CSV table of C-alpha atoms in Angstrom, one decimal:
chain,number,residue,atom,x,y,z
A,1,MET,CA,93.4,13.7,161.8
A,2,GLY,CA,96.6,14.6,163.2
A,3,ALA,CA,97.5,13.8,166.6
A,4,CYS,CA,99.2,16.7,168.7
A,5,PRO,CA,101.7,15.1,170.9
A,6,SER,CA,103.9,16.8,174.1
A,7,ALA,CA,106.5,18.9,172.8
A,8,HIS,CA,108.5,17.2,176.0
A,9,GLY,CA,108.0,13.1,174.8
A,10,LYS,CA,105.7,11.1,176.7
A,11,ASP,CA,105.4,13.3,179.8
A,12,LYS,CA,102.0,13.9,180.2
A,13,VAL,CA,100.7,17.6,180.3
A,14,PRO,CA,98.8,18.7,183.2
A,15,THR,CA,95.2,19.4,182.3
A,16,GLU,CA,95.0,22.9,184.3
A,17,THR,CA,96.9,25.7,185.6
A,18,VAL,CA,95.2,28.0,187.8
A,19,LEU,CA,96.3,31.6,187.7
A,20,LYS,CA,96.3,33.1,190.5
A,21,SER,CA,96.0,36.8,189.6
A,22,SER,CA,92.4,36.1,188.5
A,23,ARG,CA,89.5,38.1,190.6
A,24,ALA,CA,85.9,37.8,191.3
A,25,GLY,CA,83.4,38.8,188.9
A,26,SER,CA,81.4,38.2,185.9
A,27,VAL,CA,82.7,37.6,182.8
A,28,SER,CA,80.7,36.7,179.7
A,29,GLU,CA,83.5,34.1,177.9
A,30,THR,CA,81.9,34.9,174.5
A,31,ALA,CA,82.7,37.2,171.6
A,32,GLU,CA,79.3,38.2,170.2
A,33,PRO,CA,76.1,39.3,171.8
A,34,ALA,CA,72.9,38.8,170.1
A,35,THR,CA,72.7,40.8,166.9
A,36,LEU,CA,69.5,42.5,166.5
A,37,LEU,CA,70.2,45.3,164.1
A,38,ARG,CA,67.3,47.9,163.5
A,39,THR,CA,67.1,47.9,160.1
A,40,SER,CA,64.3,49.7,158.1
A,41,GLY,CA,63.4,48.9,154.1
A,42,SER,CA,63.1,46.0,151.9
A,43,LYS,CA,63.8,42.9,153.8
A,44,ILE,CA,65.2,39.4,152.2
A,45,ASN,CA,62.1,36.4,151.0
A,46,SER,CA,64.5,33.4,153.1
A,47,SER,CA,62.3,30.7,151.2
A,48,SER,CA,63.3,31.7,148.2
A,49,VAL,CA,67.3,32.0,148.6
A,50,PRO,CA,69.6,29.1,149.4
A,51,THR,CA,71.0,29.0,152.5
A,52,GLY,CA,74.5,28.4,152.0
A,53,ASP,CA,75.1,25.9,154.9
A,54,ALA,CA,78.3,26.1,156.9
A,55,LEU,CA,81.2,23.5,155.5
A,56,PRO,CA,81.0,20.5,156.4
A,57,LEU,CA,83.9,19.5,158.5
A,58,THR,CA,84.5,16.3,156.7
A,59,ARG,CA,85.3,18.9,153.9
A,60,ALA,CA,87.7,20.8,155.6
A,61,ILE,CA,91.4,20.0,155.2
A,62,ALA,CA,93.0,18.1,158.1
A,63,GLY,CA,96.7,19.0,159.5
A,64,ARG,CA,96.7,22.9,158.7
A,65,LEU,CA,98.0,23.8,161.8
A,66,ALA,CA,100.4,20.6,162.5
A,67,GLY,CA,103.4,21.2,164.9
A,68,LYS,CA,101.8,25.1,165.9
A,69,VAL,CA,100.9,25.8,169.8
A,70,ALA,CA,98.0,28.2,169.9
A,71,ILE,CA,96.3,29.9,173.2
A,72,ILE,CA,92.6,30.5,172.9
A,73,THR,CA,91.2,33.0,175.8
A,74,GLY,CA,87.8,32.9,176.5
A,75,GLY,CA,87.7,29.3,175.5
A,76,SER,CA,85.1,27.4,177.8
A,77,LYS,CA,82.1,27.7,175.0
A,78,GLY,CA,80.8,29.5,172.0
A,79,ILE,CA,83.2,30.6,169.4
A,80,GLY,CA,86.2,30.1,171.6
A,81,LYS,CA,85.0,26.5,172.3
A,82,GLY,CA,84.7,25.8,168.4
A,83,ILE,CA,88.2,27.8,167.5
A,84,ALA,CA,90.3,25.3,170.1
A,85,ILE,CA,88.3,22.2,168.7
A,86,MET,CA,89.2,22.9,164.9
A,87,PHE,CA,92.4,23.9,166.0
A,88,ALA,CA,93.1,20.5,167.3
A,89,ARG,CA,91.3,19.1,164.5
A,90,GLN,CA,94.2,20.8,162.2
A,91,GLY,CA,97.0,19.0,164.4
A,92,ALA,CA,97.7,22.1,166.8
A,93,ARG,CA,98.0,21.9,170.7
A,94,VAL,CA,95.7,24.2,172.7
A,95,ILE,CA,95.3,25.7,175.9
A,96,VAL,CA,92.1,26.8,176.8
A,97,ASN,CA,92.2,29.8,178.9
A,98,TYR,CA,88.7,30.4,180.7
A,99,ARG,CA,87.5,32.3,183.9
A,100,SER,CA,83.8,31.3,184.8
A,101,ASP,CA,83.6,28.1,183.4
A,102,PRO,CA,85.5,25.0,184.7
A,103,ALA,CA,83.2,22.5,183.3
A,104,GLY,CA,82.7,24.0,179.7
A,105,ALA,CA,86.6,24.2,179.7
A,106,ASP,CA,86.7,20.5,180.7
A,107,ASP,CA,84.6,19.6,178.3
A,108,THR,CA,86.7,21.6,175.4
A,109,VAL,CA,89.7,19.8,176.6
A,110,ARG,CA,88.0,16.3,176.4
A,111,GLU,CA,86.7,17.3,172.8
A,112,CYS,CA,90.2,18.3,171.8
A,113,GLU,CA,92.1,15.6,173.2
A,114,ALA,CA,89.4,13.0,171.7
A,115,ILE,CA,90.5,14.2,168.3
A,116,GLY,CA,94.3,14.7,168.8
A,117,GLY,CA,94.8,12.7,171.8
A,118,GLU,CA,95.6,12.7,175.4
A,119,GLY,CA,97.4,15.6,176.4
A,120,CYS,CA,97.2,17.5,173.5
A,121,ALA,CA,95.0,20.1,175.3
A,122,PHE,CA,94.8,21.7,178.9
A,123,LYS,CA,92.8,24.6,180.6
A,124,VAL,CA,94.3,27.5,182.3
A,125,HIS,CA,92.1,29.5,184.4
A,126,GLY,CA,92.6,33.2,184.8
A,127,ASP,CA,91.0,36.7,184.2
A,128,VAL,CA,92.5,38.4,181.5
A,129,GLY,CA,90.5,41.5,182.6
A,130,LYS,CA,94.0,41.7,184.6
A,131,LYS,CA,97.6,42.2,183.6
A,132,GLU,CA,99.1,40.0,185.6
A,133,ALA,CA,97.0,37.2,184.6
A,134,CYS,CA,97.6,38.0,180.9
A,135,GLU,CA,101.4,37.6,181.3
A,136,ALA,CA,100.9,34.5,183.8
A,137,LEU,CA,99.0,33.0,180.7
A,138,ILE,CA,101.3,32.8,178.7
A,139,GLU,CA,104.4,32.2,180.8
A,140,ALA,CA,101.8,29.0,181.7
A,141,ALA,CA,101.6,28.2,178.1
A,142,TRP,CA,105.2,28.8,177.4
A,143,SER,CA,106.6,26.6,180.5
A,144,LYS,CA,104.6,23.6,179.5
A,145,TRP,CA,105.4,23.3,176.0
A,146,GLY,CA,108.5,25.6,175.2
A,147,LYS,CA,106.9,27.7,172.4
A,148,VAL,CA,103.7,29.6,171.1
A,149,HIS,CA,103.2,29.8,167.6
A,150,VAL,CA,99.4,31.4,167.8
A,151,LEU,CA,97.6,33.7,170.2
A,152,VAL,CA,93.4,34.2,170.1
A,153,ASN,CA,92.0,36.9,171.9
A,154,ASN,CA,88.6,35.3,171.7
A,155,ALA,CA,87.5,36.3,175.6
A,156,GLY,CA,84.8,39.2,175.5
A,157,MET,CA,82.2,40.1,177.5
A,158,GLU,CA,79.1,42.7,177.2
A,159,ILE,CA,76.9,44.6,179.4
A,160,GLN,CA,73.5,46.0,178.1
A,161,GLY,CA,72.7,49.5,179.5
A,162,ASP,CA,71.3,52.9,178.1
A,163,PHE,CA,74.4,55.5,178.0
A,164,LEU,CA,72.9,57.7,180.5
A,165,ASP,CA,72.8,54.6,182.9
A,166,VAL,CA,76.1,53.0,181.9
A,167,THR,CA,78.3,53.0,185.6
A,168,GLU,CA,82.1,53.3,185.7
A,169,ARG,CA,82.4,49.9,187.2
A,170,ASP,CA,80.2,48.4,184.3
A,171,TYR,CA,82.3,50.1,181.8
A,172,ASP,CA,85.6,49.4,183.0
A,173,ARG,CA,84.7,45.5,183.5
A,174,VAL,CA,83.6,45.7,179.8
A,175,MET,CA,87.0,47.3,178.5
A,176,ASP,CA,89.1,45.2,180.8
A,177,VAL,CA,88.3,42.4,179.4
A,178,ASN,CA,87.8,43.1,175.8
A,179,MET,CA,90.8,45.6,175.3
A,180,LYS,CA,93.0,45.5,178.0
A,181,GLY,CA,93.0,42.0,177.9
A,182,ALA,CA,93.8,41.5,174.2
A,183,PHE,CA,96.4,44.1,174.5
A,184,PHE,CA,98.0,42.6,177.3
A,185,CYS,CA,98.4,39.0,176.3
A,186,THR,CA,99.5,40.4,173.1
A,187,GLN,CA,102.3,42.2,174.7
A,188,ALA,CA,103.4,39.3,176.4
A,189,PHE,CA,103.2,36.9,173.6
A,190,ALA,CA,105.3,39.4,171.7
A,191,ARG,CA,107.8,39.6,173.9
A,192,ARG,CA,108.0,35.6,174.3
A,193,CYS,CA,108.3,35.5,170.7
A,194,ARG,CA,110.9,38.6,170.2
A,195,ASP,CA,113.1,37.1,173.2
A,196,ALA,CA,113.0,33.3,171.6
A,197,GLY,CA,113.7,34.5,168.1
A,198,GLN,CA,110.3,33.2,166.8
A,199,ARG,CA,108.1,34.1,164.2
A,200,GLY,CA,104.0,34.6,165.7
A,201,THR,CA,100.2,35.2,164.9
A,202,VAL,CA,97.6,36.9,166.6
A,203,VAL,CA,94.1,36.5,165.7
A,204,ASN,CA,91.6,38.9,167.3
A,205,ILE,CA,87.9,38.2,167.5
A,206,SER,CA,85.8,41.0,167.4
A,207,SER,CA,82.6,41.6,166.2
A,208,VAL,CA,80.2,43.5,163.4
A,209,HIS,CA,79.5,45.7,166.1
A,210,GLU,CA,83.4,47.2,165.5
A,211,ASP,CA,81.1,49.3,162.7
A,212,LEU,CA,78.1,48.6,163.2
A,213,PRO,CA,75.8,50.7,166.0
A,214,PHE,CA,74.1,48.7,168.4
A,215,PRO,CA,71.8,51.1,171.0
A,216,GLY,CA,72.3,49.8,174.3
A,217,PHE,CA,76.0,48.4,173.9
A,218,THR,CA,78.1,51.2,173.4
A,219,THR,CA,81.0,50.1,175.6
A,220,TYR,CA,80.9,47.0,173.9
A,221,CYS,CA,80.8,48.5,170.3
A,222,ALA,CA,83.7,50.9,171.3
A,223,SER,CA,85.6,47.7,172.9
A,224,LYS,CA,85.3,46.1,169.3
A,225,GLY,CA,86.0,49.0,167.4
A,226,GLY,CA,89.1,50.0,169.5
A,227,MET,CA,90.0,45.9,169.1
A,228,LYS,CA,90.1,46.6,165.0
A,229,MET,CA,92.4,49.8,165.1
A,230,MET,CA,94.5,48.0,167.4
A,231,THR,CA,94.9,45.2,165.1
A,232,ARG,CA,95.8,47.7,162.2
A,233,ASN,CA,98.4,49.6,164.6
A,234,LEU,CA,99.8,46.5,165.8
A,235,SER,CA,100.4,44.6,162.6
A,236,ILE,CA,102.8,47.4,161.6
A,237,GLU,CA,104.4,47.9,165.1
A,238,LEU,CA,104.9,43.6,165.4
A,239,ALA,CA,105.7,43.2,161.6
A,240,GLY,CA,109.7,44.0,162.5
A,241,ILE,CA,109.7,40.8,164.8
A,242,GLY,CA,108.1,38.5,162.5
A,243,ILE,CA,104.5,38.8,164.4
A,244,ARG,CA,101.1,38.9,162.1
A,245,VAL,CA,98.4,40.2,163.5
A,246,ASN,CA,94.5,39.9,162.4
A,247,ASN,CA,91.2,40.2,163.4
A,248,ILE,CA,87.8,38.4,162.6
A,249,ALA,CA,84.7,40.3,162.8
A,250,PRO,CA,81.6,37.8,163.5
A,251,GLY,CA,78.0,38.8,162.9
A,252,ALA,CA,75.0,36.4,164.4
A,253,ILE,CA,76.4,33.4,165.8
A,254,GLU,CA,74.7,30.0,167.1
A,255,THR,CA,76.0,30.1,170.2
A,256,PRO,CA,74.5,30.3,174.0
A,257,ILE,CA,74.5,34.2,174.2
A,258,ASN,CA,72.1,34.2,171.4
A,259,ALA,CA,70.0,31.8,172.9
A,260,SER,CA,67.0,34.1,173.5
A,261,VAL,CA,66.9,34.8,169.7
A,262,LEU,CA,67.0,31.2,168.7
A,263,LYS,CA,64.0,30.4,171.1
A,264,ASP,CA,61.9,33.2,169.5
A,265,PRO,CA,61.0,32.5,166.1
A,266,GLU,CA,59.6,36.3,165.7
A,267,LYS,CA,63.1,37.1,166.8
A,268,LEU,CA,64.8,34.6,164.7
A,269,LYS,CA,62.5,35.2,161.4
A,270,ASP,CA,63.3,39.3,162.2
A,271,LEU,CA,67.1,38.7,162.0
A,272,LEU,CA,67.5,36.1,159.3
A,273,SER,CA,65.4,38.5,157.3
A,274,LYS,CA,68.6,40.9,157.5
A,275,ILE,CA,71.2,38.4,156.5
A,276,PRO,CA,71.4,37.9,152.7
A,277,LEU,CA,72.7,34.1,153.4
A,278,THR,CA,69.7,33.6,155.4
A,279,ARG,CA,71.2,31.6,158.3
A,280,LEU,CA,72.6,32.4,161.5
A,281,GLY,CA,76.5,31.4,161.2
A,282,LYS,CA,78.1,28.4,163.3
A,283,PRO,CA,81.1,28.3,165.5
A,284,GLU,CA,82.8,26.6,162.6
A,285,ASP,CA,82.5,29.6,159.8
A,286,ILE,CA,84.5,31.4,162.6
A,287,SER,CA,87.2,28.6,163.3
A,288,LEU,CA,87.8,27.9,159.7
A,289,CYS,CA,88.8,31.3,159.1
A,290,ALA,CA,90.9,31.5,162.5
A,291,VAL,CA,92.6,28.3,161.3
A,292,TYR,CA,93.6,30.2,157.7
A,293,LEU,CA,95.1,33.4,160.0
A,294,ALA,CA,96.8,30.9,162.1
A,295,SER,CA,98.2,28.9,159.4
A,296,ASP,CA,101.3,29.2,157.1
A,297,GLU,CA,98.7,29.4,154.5
A,298,SER,CA,98.3,33.4,155.5
A,299,THR,CA,102.0,34.6,155.5
A,300,TYR,CA,101.4,37.4,153.4
A,301,VAL,CA,98.3,38.6,155.4
A,302,THR,CA,98.8,41.2,158.3
A,303,GLY,CA,96.4,44.3,159.7
A,304,THR,CA,93.4,43.3,158.0
A,305,THR,CA,90.1,42.1,159.8
A,306,ILE,CA,87.7,39.7,158.1
A,307,VAL,CA,83.9,40.0,158.5
A,308,VAL,CA,82.0,36.6,158.6
A,309,ASP,CA,78.8,37.6,159.1
A,310,GLY,CA,76.7,36.1,155.6
A,311,GLY,CA,76.3,39.8,154.5
A,312,LEU,CA,74.5,41.3,157.4
A,313,THR,CA,76.9,44.4,157.5
A,314,TRP,CA,76.4,45.2,153.6
A,315,TYR,CA,73.0,44.7,154.1
A,316,TYR,CA,72.5,47.4,157.1
A,317,ILE,CA,74.7,49.8,155.6
A,318,GLU,CA,72.3,49.5,151.9
A,319,HIS,CA,69.1,49.9,154.2
A,320,HIS,CA,70.2,53.1,156.0
């Protein structure tokens, strides 16, 4: 696997930068809630369908991001952690943003360095739900390595609640992290790229619930739908300065936020019956897609959403 040396020769890169603009509050640093869609009609017989296993990492081509520097927000666990590690495996240097899980961020950095060598990753603490934290994150990354090529807006959260009971505080918190964070991280990144005369790539991580209803999570669904439309709009606005913007919509992925489903055989069986490929996705399924969108293989791709859900979306639509 390709190493990812420091842009400043042998200088050791500090492993953490703390953004003073972060504030208290409970943020789930993940991109996807448990997907328990209420479908009707026929279900898939998982016993008679091949599973379509995830691509073994040994079969993934290495070095596709060699020489690139990438920021991943919400990189301490789940999908964000998987993307950070896969980017390091592909030769990138990685900035791991986190808010509430320093131990998880440390683990992500260690796994990245085990692949790419010491100094190829460092963590940055900050709450991307605040504009100044978004700007500080981009500045911290640029000041360490002098350039950033890729921004992955992965940090996200959801707060479950009946629509009639949702508070303004809960609404603001979800929108701040999911929409405001992605908006202002992208703005700060794009300004830096423009000023440096450098091309860049933004990869947003939304959800199948940008399109599919999920009762009890209206704010979350609205935020992810907004992210999809923001992707389309910015792909046009930022094309003139050489920035591509794309979106990945994950389905049900094996991450900590889906632990309750994984531990309940009946819930898991019901969910799998609605996924044509009859398995949950793995972080690698999302991270390999992110590698493609971040790499030079996709230089003519912008403004699109790639749905990675094992067929769940179309099964849901077909049965409603």
